[in-house]
DNA sequence: TCAACTTTGTGCAAGCGTTCACAAGCGGTA
DNA sequence: TACCGCTTGTGAACGCTTGCACAAAGTTGA
């Protein structure tokens, strides 16, 4: 059993494997993958605006990162830029999509059709980005059969058959925290290897399952920490003779 | 203008400041702060179960991290453990809460009361953790005055006055992406310095504003990347003489 | 009181990720 | 063709994070 985001991924590089896309894909740092997804979104917007070429500087600005970092990130997927000119937007889009595995559709199942589950099921942003919502599950019999966002809710007990039928590759957990681990176990036994978890619990999963969590309370608390730090710094500065406006009042 | 998560925070350490909590708070790495929030949640659960003492090993297991990392994280906030015994759960809870600034209430405003905004406004997990939802805003006049989760929705034009009246310290953006930057600007001019953004756009904010984003499409794409990587590895292993079950079929 | 045992707190080294800086390469121009 | 200016791609340095390993410090039991 490994916990959230398997750290010991033991990247065993086969000795004489060709230095192609496959090999390259393993080497991309997780942080870079997350940024590639952001670049992709920015680039998609560019395509719609009719932009055909973009420099690393421009794209970095739009994505809110350092241009060197952006170029390094792009270099992980290959050399598709033209020196002196920049990147062809469409070429870049297609290469990022390939690396992120977006050439294939990934069916999503949402478990727990409450407040959040409804919002997710109704959200148009998933299908439009290649993540069709293929199944919804809840334990509440009153919900079974009720269509949400165009898809009828199934009972949680049917999760195994429905998931394999509809080739679900990503499971989203939006149940109360108490039920999350059990739901997770059922998803895993149904063959789902990627899980997005909204419940505020640490899921225990086998090594081969990839879990990502969205924890709003944690996000809030990080923001709270920064508020507190800022307040403390201000207090500190005042006792050290620096006014809140940054002017040294007691030099 | 700095983009998302101000990198150049220019930590100017005042020379002879006392090595107390204030100084210590600055030194805590962001990654550790996020984990402290997780430890806090696990510990809160422990308190409810009547657990009074816990070892780093146990807590690390429950939080899904390495025990050495956990001890290092806790050491950032001070030495509150007892060697040979472990940590007093309640003591730890109160110290983490103090460091995260949770001794103070942080009022939250949600902007954009659509699918997601409704779910957030109705979510009980925020108030119960010290983040009361104090205001809701939307541009839709039909929504103005309608109570959601017990709080009447205000019109976006009243954002400045309402936010300062109710001392909002955290703004949550749940509007369509096109409106997000404008909403963000209004929150910032209303004095909100911490923003949680659900819209899939990169917000531009002044240096002193802290932005955290929750980007579900990016999370999905990271999972997609792992699916693709796994598939590629399998294909690679097969061509390299390793069957899908991990057995070397051509040694 | 003392020895055996347990668990914390942390110095240190290894590993990643980020940033800098610049050679290499390309298009445009004379 | 040769030169110039611009932008990419990347080696190398730097700094942050992680994980190991162990001394320090406490408890327990005799
Ligand atoms: N609502 C939010 O904005 C929000 C924000 C952050 C986190 N969360 C988290 O997301 C999760 C869901 O939140 P919510 O507000 O939608 O809760 P909710 O109570 O509105 O909905 C939960 C749904 O899960 C179903 N359910 C319960 N047990 C189940 C099981 N074993 N199998 C399948 N379905 C089951 C319930 O019938 C219900 O429909 C919670 O863990 C919550 O902490 C929600
Ligand atoms: N629904 C989801 O599950 C989900 C998931 C991921 C991301 N998101 C993102 O969250 C955001 C909201 O999603 P949603 O599904 O709730 O959308 P929605 O269309 O249901 O709701 C958007 C709300 O924002 C309001 N609004 C529009 N412009 C505004 C403005 N200038 N000021 C104030 N309010 C304004 C609208 O009146 C509407 O009520 C979007 O950016 C979406 O991409 C949503």
XYZ file of C-alpha atoms (C1' of nucleotides) and ligand atoms in Angstrom:
650
model
C 0.000 0.000 0.000
C 1.346 3.378 -0.937
C -0.160 6.660 0.147
C -1.169 9.576 -2.092
C 1.097 10.207 -5.023
C 3.499 7.252 -4.955
C 6.919 8.696 -4.156
C 9.053 5.624 -4.640
C 8.191 5.248 -8.282
C 11.472 3.424 -8.804
C 12.124 4.605 -12.339
C 13.945 1.617 -13.736
C 15.331 2.734 -17.065
C 15.750 -0.131 -19.451
C 19.394 -0.013 -20.642
C 19.178 0.242 -24.411
C 15.673 1.647 -24.886
C 15.428 4.084 -27.789
C 15.581 7.721 -26.714
C 12.143 8.376 -28.156
C 8.957 9.903 -26.865
C 8.289 7.015 -24.530
C 11.561 7.358 -22.723
C 11.227 11.093 -22.709
C 7.771 10.979 -21.168
C 9.065 9.284 -18.040
C 11.630 11.956 -17.482
C 9.250 14.901 -17.358
C 9.049 16.257 -13.818
C 5.556 16.323 -12.334
C 5.751 20.077 -11.844
C 6.518 20.512 -15.531
C 3.541 18.349 -16.502
C 1.232 20.598 -14.514
C 2.654 23.632 -16.274
C 2.391 22.013 -19.696
C -1.332 21.716 -19.071
C -1.434 25.433 -18.344
C 0.557 26.266 -21.467
C -1.841 24.149 -23.450
C -4.793 26.139 -22.225
C -3.122 29.442 -22.984
C -2.134 28.198 -26.424
C -5.667 27.017 -27.151
C -6.813 30.546 -26.444
C -4.142 31.830 -28.812
C -5.333 29.546 -31.600
C -8.830 30.959 -31.225
C -7.444 34.473 -31.470
C -5.716 33.503 -34.690
C -2.188 33.710 -33.318
C 0.073 31.417 -35.326
C 3.478 32.023 -33.750
C 4.542 32.842 -30.210
C 7.869 33.437 -28.482
C 8.827 31.849 -25.188
C 8.767 35.289 -23.606
C 5.186 35.975 -24.637
C 3.889 32.551 -23.712
C 5.691 32.659 -20.380
C 4.086 36.012 -19.617
C 0.629 34.696 -20.399
C 1.190 31.577 -18.323
C 2.706 33.462 -15.412
C 6.094 31.761 -15.418
C 9.736 32.524 -16.106
C 10.630 32.191 -19.807
C 13.653 30.015 -19.078
C 11.449 27.628 -17.171
C 8.994 27.570 -20.008
C 11.695 26.718 -22.539
C 13.041 23.983 -20.318
C 9.551 22.574 -19.879
C 9.034 22.554 -23.626
C 12.432 21.005 -24.162
C 11.260 17.980 -22.169
C 8.852 17.171 -24.967
C 11.219 17.918 -27.841
C 12.604 20.763 -29.914
C 9.719 22.196 -31.813
C 10.650 25.875 -31.817
C 12.409 27.900 -34.469
C 15.356 29.958 -33.259
C 14.975 33.600 -33.994
C 11.229 33.168 -34.475
C 9.486 31.262 -31.707
C 7.018 28.418 -31.618
C 4.278 27.537 -34.059
C 1.212 27.578 -31.849
C -0.595 24.687 -33.501
C 2.471 22.479 -33.581
C 3.041 23.115 -29.899
C -0.593 22.382 -29.071
C -0.502 19.052 -30.836
C 2.768 17.999 -29.202
C 1.612 18.931 -25.705
C -1.661 17.110 -26.309
C 0.256 14.045 -27.401
C 2.502 14.077 -24.355
C -0.394 14.602 -21.978
C -2.190 11.680 -23.570
C -5.058 13.845 -24.769
C -5.197 12.199 -28.165
C -7.176 9.531 -26.385
C -10.506 10.200 -24.646
C -10.548 9.544 -20.917
C -13.952 8.684 -19.547
C -14.707 10.017 -16.102
C -16.953 8.654 -13.383
C -18.182 10.917 -10.599
C -19.082 9.250 -7.310
C -21.272 11.145 -4.831
C -23.854 13.307 -6.568
C -24.428 15.873 -3.835
C -23.668 19.591 -3.982
C -20.260 19.199 -5.521
C -21.100 16.151 -7.623
C -23.939 18.056 -9.296
C -21.632 20.941 -10.129
C -19.055 18.573 -11.594
C -21.616 16.615 -13.593
C -23.025 19.822 -15.051
C -19.651 21.337 -15.794
C -19.055 21.711 -19.518
C -15.315 22.145 -19.164
C -14.565 18.445 -18.846
C -16.195 16.983 -21.970
C -14.888 19.851 -24.065
C -11.330 19.020 -23.031
C -11.477 15.342 -23.805
C -12.798 14.106 -20.464
C -16.378 12.949 -21.091
C -18.352 12.237 -17.945
C -19.456 8.690 -18.649
C -20.985 7.612 -15.349
C -22.403 8.976 -12.093
C -22.806 7.027 -8.866
C -24.512 7.601 -5.546
C -25.635 5.482 -2.639
C -28.937 7.321 -2.334
C -31.660 5.171 -3.989
C -33.752 8.307 -4.605
C -31.082 9.557 -6.954
C -30.730 6.335 -8.915
C -31.998 6.796 -12.451
C -32.299 10.572 -12.093
C -30.401 12.267 -14.916
C -27.848 14.873 -13.877
C -26.154 16.808 -16.634
C -27.768 14.404 -19.096
C -26.504 11.203 -17.484
C -28.649 9.024 -15.248
C -27.193 8.264 -11.820
C -26.304 4.641 -11.130
C -26.292 2.990 -7.760
C -22.877 2.646 -6.205
C -23.318 -1.137 -6.080
C -23.161 -1.245 -9.880
C -19.843 0.549 -9.981
C -17.756 -2.409 -11.133
C -19.889 -3.437 -14.091
C -20.711 0.099 -15.215
C -17.110 1.286 -14.983
C -15.750 -1.565 -17.034
C -18.571 -1.334 -19.590
C -17.996 2.357 -20.129
C -14.226 2.092 -19.921
C -13.878 4.619 -17.140
C -10.260 5.607 -16.652
C -10.635 8.409 -14.113
C -12.716 8.280 -10.961
C -13.756 11.432 -9.114
C -14.670 11.088 -5.455
C -17.175 13.653 -4.175
C -18.705 11.734 -1.314
C -18.573 12.632 2.363
C -15.151 11.899 3.866
C -16.373 8.867 5.817
C -17.296 7.080 2.599
C -14.269 8.122 0.558
C -11.897 5.259 1.343
C -14.573 2.633 0.715
C -15.530 4.291 -2.567
C -11.895 4.483 -3.520
C -11.425 0.775 -2.854
C -14.414 -0.020 -5.036
C -13.115 2.165 -7.851
C -9.763 0.447 -7.654
C -11.287 -3.006 -7.751
C -13.338 -1.838 -10.730
C -10.043 -1.243 -12.487
C -9.853 2.542 -12.209
C -6.214 3.565 -11.844
C -6.540 7.335 -11.647
C -8.481 9.080 -8.922
C -9.291 12.701 -8.231
C -10.337 13.086 -4.619
C -12.338 15.998 -3.216
C -12.986 14.434 0.167
C -10.717 15.712 2.924
C -9.087 12.385 3.699
C -5.796 10.746 2.807
C -6.625 7.776 0.617
C -4.659 4.565 0.856
C -4.206 2.952 -2.536
C -1.964 0.356 -4.185
C 1.244 1.612 -5.800
C -0.056 1.449 -9.324
C -2.949 3.817 -8.654
C -2.445 7.526 -9.135
C -4.293 9.786 -6.720
C -4.580 13.543 -6.888
C -6.433 15.442 -4.262
C -8.202 18.769 -4.302
C -8.402 19.947 -0.747
C -10.109 23.289 -0.417
C -9.690 23.497 3.340
C -5.946 23.085 2.896
C -5.891 25.811 0.248
C -7.752 28.113 2.592
C -5.362 27.348 5.414
C -2.359 28.088 3.251
C -3.907 31.453 2.452
C -4.608 31.926 6.154
C -0.965 31.213 6.911
C 0.073 33.959 4.544
C -2.363 36.404 6.116
C -0.936 35.571 9.535
C 2.662 35.760 8.338
C 1.981 39.134 6.818
C 0.391 40.406 10.012
C 3.309 39.086 12.040
C 5.825 40.656 9.726
C 4.075 43.988 10.018
C 4.067 43.703 13.816
C 7.706 42.699 13.726
C 8.638 45.595 11.494
C 6.899 48.006 13.813
C 8.794 46.757 16.868
C 11.959 46.929 14.808
C 11.291 50.564 14.041
C 9.752 50.262 10.620
C 6.296 51.677 10.083
C 3.573 49.759 8.350
C 4.150 51.812 5.242
C 7.714 50.586 5.056
C 9.223 53.866 6.224
C 11.857 53.587 8.929
C 10.337 55.508 11.833
C 13.063 54.841 14.395
C 16.379 54.485 12.563
C 2.457 43.123 -11.430
C 3.447 39.657 -10.370
C 1.845 36.502 -11.631
C 0.341 33.703 -9.536
C 2.158 32.926 -6.317
C 4.682 35.771 -5.995
C 8.099 34.182 -6.451
C 10.329 37.135 -5.633
C 9.091 37.497 -2.089
C 12.361 39.158 -1.142
C 12.587 37.828 2.401
C 14.475 40.604 4.149
C 15.439 39.288 7.555
C 15.749 42.040 10.096
C 19.203 41.648 11.740
C 18.532 41.327 15.460
C 14.922 40.181 15.490
C 14.179 37.706 18.302
C 14.205 34.101 17.167
C 10.567 33.695 18.132
C 7.473 32.469 16.398
C 7.341 35.432 14.046
C 10.787 34.829 12.663
C 10.156 31.126 12.547
C 6.954 31.525 10.570
C 8.771 33.110 7.651
C 11.134 30.202 7.405
C 8.531 27.484 6.912
C 8.664 26.162 3.343
C 5.401 26.378 1.426
C 5.347 22.627 0.920
C 5.586 22.120 4.661
C 2.703 24.539 5.275
C 0.459 22.492 3.011
C 1.387 19.345 4.907
C 0.839 20.995 8.289
C -2.737 21.623 7.218
C -3.095 17.937 6.453
C -1.576 16.920 9.784
C -3.996 19.267 11.485
C -6.960 17.547 9.909
C -5.695 14.105 10.830
C -5.010 15.258 14.372
C -8.489 16.776 14.679
C -9.867 13.364 13.799
C -7.645 11.831 16.461
C -8.948 14.237 19.106
C -12.502 13.154 18.298
C -11.495 9.531 18.676
C -10.098 10.328 22.104
C -6.462 9.804 21.152
C -4.253 11.895 23.442
C -0.749 10.972 22.267
C 0.657 10.033 18.886
C 4.095 9.131 17.561
C 5.606 10.601 14.438
C 5.406 7.180 12.833
C 1.673 6.835 13.416
C 0.837 10.370 12.357
C 3.019 10.069 9.284
C 1.210 6.883 8.301
C -2.172 8.521 8.674
C -1.079 11.575 6.707
C 0.618 9.531 3.993
C 4.113 10.894 4.419
C 7.552 9.789 5.546
C 8.008 10.060 9.329
C 11.297 11.923 9.001
C 9.606 14.503 6.848
C 6.828 14.832 9.350
C 9.254 15.426 12.200
C 11.120 17.998 10.174
C 7.868 19.747 9.337
C 6.887 19.838 12.993
C 10.330 21.059 13.952
C 9.697 24.189 11.872
C 7.042 25.230 14.365
C 8.959 24.249 17.501
C 9.816 21.279 19.698
C 6.591 20.131 21.213
C 7.168 16.387 21.278
C 8.380 14.192 24.106
C 11.205 11.846 23.239
C 10.397 8.262 23.922
C 6.688 9.082 23.919
C 5.518 11.139 20.976
C 3.359 14.215 20.622
C 0.434 15.354 22.730
C -2.324 15.597 20.172
C -4.054 18.641 21.609
C -0.823 20.548 22.087
C 0.129 19.873 18.501
C -3.286 20.924 17.234
C -3.104 24.238 19.032
C 0.417 24.975 17.819
C -0.386 24.149 14.199
C -3.531 26.261 14.410
C -1.495 29.136 15.761
C 1.103 28.901 13.008
C -1.529 28.635 10.296
C -3.245 31.710 11.690
C -6.409 29.806 12.517
C -6.819 31.455 15.887
C -8.334 34.291 13.906
C -11.482 33.895 11.800
C -11.055 34.529 8.094
C -14.195 35.679 6.372
C -14.678 34.402 2.854
C -16.496 35.950 -0.093
C -17.595 33.789 -3.012
C -17.982 35.505 -6.370
C -20.036 33.807 -9.086
C -22.976 31.887 -7.645
C -23.462 29.377 -10.445
C -23.057 25.598 -10.239
C -19.815 25.701 -8.331
C -20.621 28.830 -6.310
C -23.775 27.183 -4.980
C -21.843 24.108 -3.902
C -19.242 26.245 -2.160
C -21.819 28.434 -0.439
C -23.651 25.370 0.836
C -20.523 23.567 1.936
C -20.374 23.155 5.699
C -16.677 22.403 5.761
C -15.562 26.013 5.538
C -17.408 27.628 8.475
C -16.576 24.665 10.682
C -12.882 25.178 10.066
C -12.798 28.862 10.829
C -13.631 30.182 7.370
C -17.137 31.644 7.608
C -18.683 32.511 4.263
C -19.555 36.154 4.853
C -20.606 37.338 1.421
C -21.775 36.094 -1.974
C -21.646 38.064 -5.205
C -23.009 37.620 -8.699
C -23.632 39.815 -11.706
C -27.025 38.286 -12.387
C -29.726 40.649 -11.030
C -32.132 37.725 -10.662
C -29.843 36.258 -8.048
C -29.433 39.438 -6.030
C -31.114 39.087 -2.656
C -31.713 35.360 -3.062
C -30.299 33.523 -0.062
C -27.867 30.701 -0.830
C -26.674 28.630 2.081
C -28.317 31.175 4.361
C -26.614 34.248 2.913
C -28.299 36.601 0.478
C -26.416 37.209 -2.766
C -25.139 40.733 -3.334
C -24.627 42.360 -6.683
C -21.040 42.428 -7.856
C -21.145 46.234 -7.986
C -21.411 46.339 -4.188
C -18.283 44.268 -3.753
C -16.085 47.036 -2.348
C -18.432 48.250 0.347
C -19.663 44.800 1.369
C -16.178 43.307 1.531
C -14.799 46.048 3.737
C -17.905 46.075 5.971
C -17.712 42.331 6.556
C -13.937 42.276 6.754
C -13.511 39.722 4.003
C -9.963 38.425 3.921
C -10.301 35.651 1.335
C -11.999 35.948 -2.021
C -13.098 32.891 -3.996
C -13.564 33.302 -7.733
C -16.127 30.947 -9.296
C -17.159 32.988 -12.303
C -16.707 32.060 -15.948
C -13.085 32.490 -17.064
C -13.810 35.623 -19.128
C -14.937 37.477 -16.013
C -12.244 36.193 -13.658
C -9.563 38.837 -14.168
C -12.057 41.692 -13.811
C -13.523 40.132 -10.663
C -10.031 39.623 -9.325
C -9.178 43.280 -9.900
C -12.313 44.337 -8.060
C -11.526 42.061 -5.132
C -8.026 43.481 -4.948
C -9.246 47.062 -5.003
C -11.720 46.087 -2.279
C -8.695 45.222 -0.156
C -8.803 41.422 -0.439
C -5.243 40.089 -0.401
C -5.870 36.356 -0.661
C -7.637 34.772 -3.590
C -8.678 31.244 -4.396
C -9.345 30.938 -8.103
C -11.436 28.208 -9.729
C -11.567 29.797 -13.145
C -9.131 28.312 -15.648
C -7.136 31.490 -16.230
C -3.833 32.835 -14.958
C -4.633 35.880 -12.858
C -2.374 38.913 -12.852
C -2.174 40.505 -9.424
C 0.087 42.899 -7.528
C 2.985 41.414 -5.564
C 1.308 41.689 -2.195
C -1.688 39.553 -3.208
C -1.546 35.804 -2.701
C -3.308 33.699 -5.318
C -3.936 29.980 -5.195
C -5.669 28.234 -8.017
C -7.718 25.074 -8.203
C -7.662 23.908 -11.765
C -9.593 20.729 -12.316
C -8.794 20.472 -15.996
C -5.098 20.558 -15.136
C -5.575 17.849 -12.510
C -7.365 15.708 -15.072
C -4.612 16.249 -17.591
C -1.951 15.254 -15.095
C -3.860 12.038 -14.495
C -4.177 11.613 -18.247
C -0.427 12.007 -18.582
C 0.091 9.191 -16.118
C -2.334 6.957 -17.979
C -0.439 7.650 -21.194
C 2.952 7.152 -19.561
C 1.800 3.863 -18.153
C 0.510 2.707 -21.516
C 3.771 3.755 -23.158
C 5.819 1.975 -20.541
C 3.843 -1.180 -21.062
C 4.358 -0.919 -24.834
C 8.013 -0.185 -24.242
C 8.432 -3.083 -21.881
C 6.848 -5.401 -24.391
C 9.220 -4.337 -27.164
C 12.056 -4.680 -24.679
C 11.011 -8.201 -23.888
C 9.027 -7.686 -20.723
C 5.425 -8.850 -20.673
C 2.620 -6.719 -19.320
C 2.639 -8.772 -16.145
C 6.211 -7.721 -15.461
C 7.692 -11.107 -16.349
C 10.686 -11.028 -18.634
C 9.553 -12.935 -21.692
C 12.673 -12.467 -23.803
C 15.684 -12.246 -21.478
C 19.658 4.863 40.782
C 20.650 2.783 36.623
C 20.197 0.416 32.369
C 17.394 -0.699 28.530
C 14.275 0.960 25.343
C 11.685 4.287 22.674
C 11.119 8.309 19.980
C 12.284 12.974 18.981
C 15.002 16.594 16.672
C 18.482 17.599 13.353
C 23.139 17.617 10.691
C 24.235 16.066 6.377
C 24.197 14.326 1.796
C 21.674 13.253 -2.249
C 18.164 14.479 -5.412
C 15.118 17.706 -7.872
C 13.681 21.756 -9.780
C 14.692 26.494 -11.009
C 17.363 30.085 -12.916
C 21.180 31.971 -15.362
C 23.770 32.685 -19.235
C 25.301 31.767 -23.646
C 26.425 28.981 -27.815
C 23.894 27.374 -31.637
C 20.757 28.136 -35.201
C 17.450 30.572 -38.081
C 15.405 34.366 -40.913
C 15.998 38.661 -42.920
C 18.851 42.000 -45.364
C 22.401 44.031 -48.119
C 26.871 34.921 -49.844
C 27.927 37.031 -45.619
C 26.417 39.419 -41.886
C 23.231 40.813 -38.186
C 19.831 40.456 -34.826
C 16.742 37.585 -32.502
C 15.206 33.432 -30.040
C 15.746 28.761 -28.893
C 17.758 24.897 -26.361
C 20.646 23.479 -22.714
C 24.959 22.960 -19.617
C 25.998 24.361 -15.215
C 25.281 26.547 -10.825
C 22.283 27.318 -7.274
C 18.884 26.571 -3.765
C 15.155 24.126 -1.885
C 13.288 19.488 -0.309
C 13.717 15.026 0.977
C 15.418 11.035 3.423
C 18.943 8.900 6.227
C 21.016 8.053 10.297
C 22.089 8.960 14.865
C 22.872 11.601 19.187
C 20.030 13.487 22.643
C 16.494 13.026 25.763
C 12.841 11.163 27.712
C 10.210 6.851 29.955
C 9.777 2.517 32.089
C 10.913 -1.137 35.129
C 13.854 -3.376 38.244
N -19.477 21.256 -1.596
C -18.294 21.805 -1.691
O -18.152 22.920 -2.169
C -17.091 21.084 -1.219
C -15.916 21.780 -1.089
C -14.774 21.117 -0.660
C -14.844 19.783 -0.378
N -16.003 19.121 -0.490
C -16.001 17.706 -0.185
O -16.614 17.019 -1.228
C -17.375 15.955 -0.737
C -18.793 16.109 -1.177
O -19.315 17.343 -0.736
P -20.812 17.732 -0.968
O -20.991 19.099 -0.442
O -21.190 17.475 -2.356
O -21.554 16.710 -0.005
P -23.083 16.225 -0.104
O -23.425 15.706 1.240
O -23.906 17.287 -0.705
O -23.057 15.034 -1.133
C -22.502 13.801 -0.850
C -23.178 12.763 -1.742
O -22.488 11.539 -1.607
C -23.441 10.498 -1.504
N -22.831 9.375 -0.809
C -22.679 9.193 0.522
N -22.071 8.019 0.767
C -21.843 7.451 -0.427
C -21.253 6.233 -0.816
N -20.758 5.369 0.077
N -21.186 5.956 -2.131
C -21.682 6.816 -3.031
N -22.252 7.985 -2.715
C -22.325 8.295 -1.425
C -24.601 11.105 -0.777
O -25.790 10.392 -1.065
C -24.617 12.518 -1.345
O -25.415 12.585 -2.497
C -17.220 15.986 0.763
O -16.195 15.083 1.127
C -16.784 17.388 1.036
O -15.965 17.444 2.179
C -17.129 19.748 -0.915
N -18.807 23.540 -12.119
C -17.679 22.882 -11.898
O -17.677 21.781 -11.409
C -16.385 23.506 -12.237
C -15.264 22.720 -12.231
C -14.018 23.278 -12.524
C -13.936 24.619 -12.809
N -15.029 25.365 -12.825
C -14.876 26.779 -13.116
O -15.540 27.526 -12.142
C -16.146 28.634 -12.717
C -17.622 28.609 -12.441
O -18.189 27.429 -12.939
P -19.758 27.168 -12.887
O -19.991 25.822 -13.431
O -20.251 27.457 -11.525
O -20.292 28.259 -13.913
P -21.743 28.870 -13.991
O -21.905 29.418 -15.347
O -22.739 27.889 -13.483
O -21.735 30.067 -12.950
C -21.053 31.232 -13.164
C -21.736 32.337 -12.359
O -20.924 33.508 -12.399
C -21.763 34.627 -12.605
N -21.002 35.692 -13.212
C -20.677 35.847 -14.521
N -19.931 36.959 -14.686
C -19.804 37.530 -13.483
C -19.143 38.694 -13.027
N -18.486 39.486 -13.838
N -19.216 38.958 -11.714
C -19.874 38.151 -10.865
N -20.502 37.013 -11.243
C -20.467 36.725 -12.541
C -22.886 34.114 -13.465
O -24.033 34.938 -13.295
C -23.076 32.721 -12.904
O -24.017 32.717 -11.855
C -15.829 28.586 -14.195
O -14.713 29.389 -14.439
C -15.494 27.157 -14.410
O -14.566 27.009 -15.467
C -16.259 24.843 -12.535
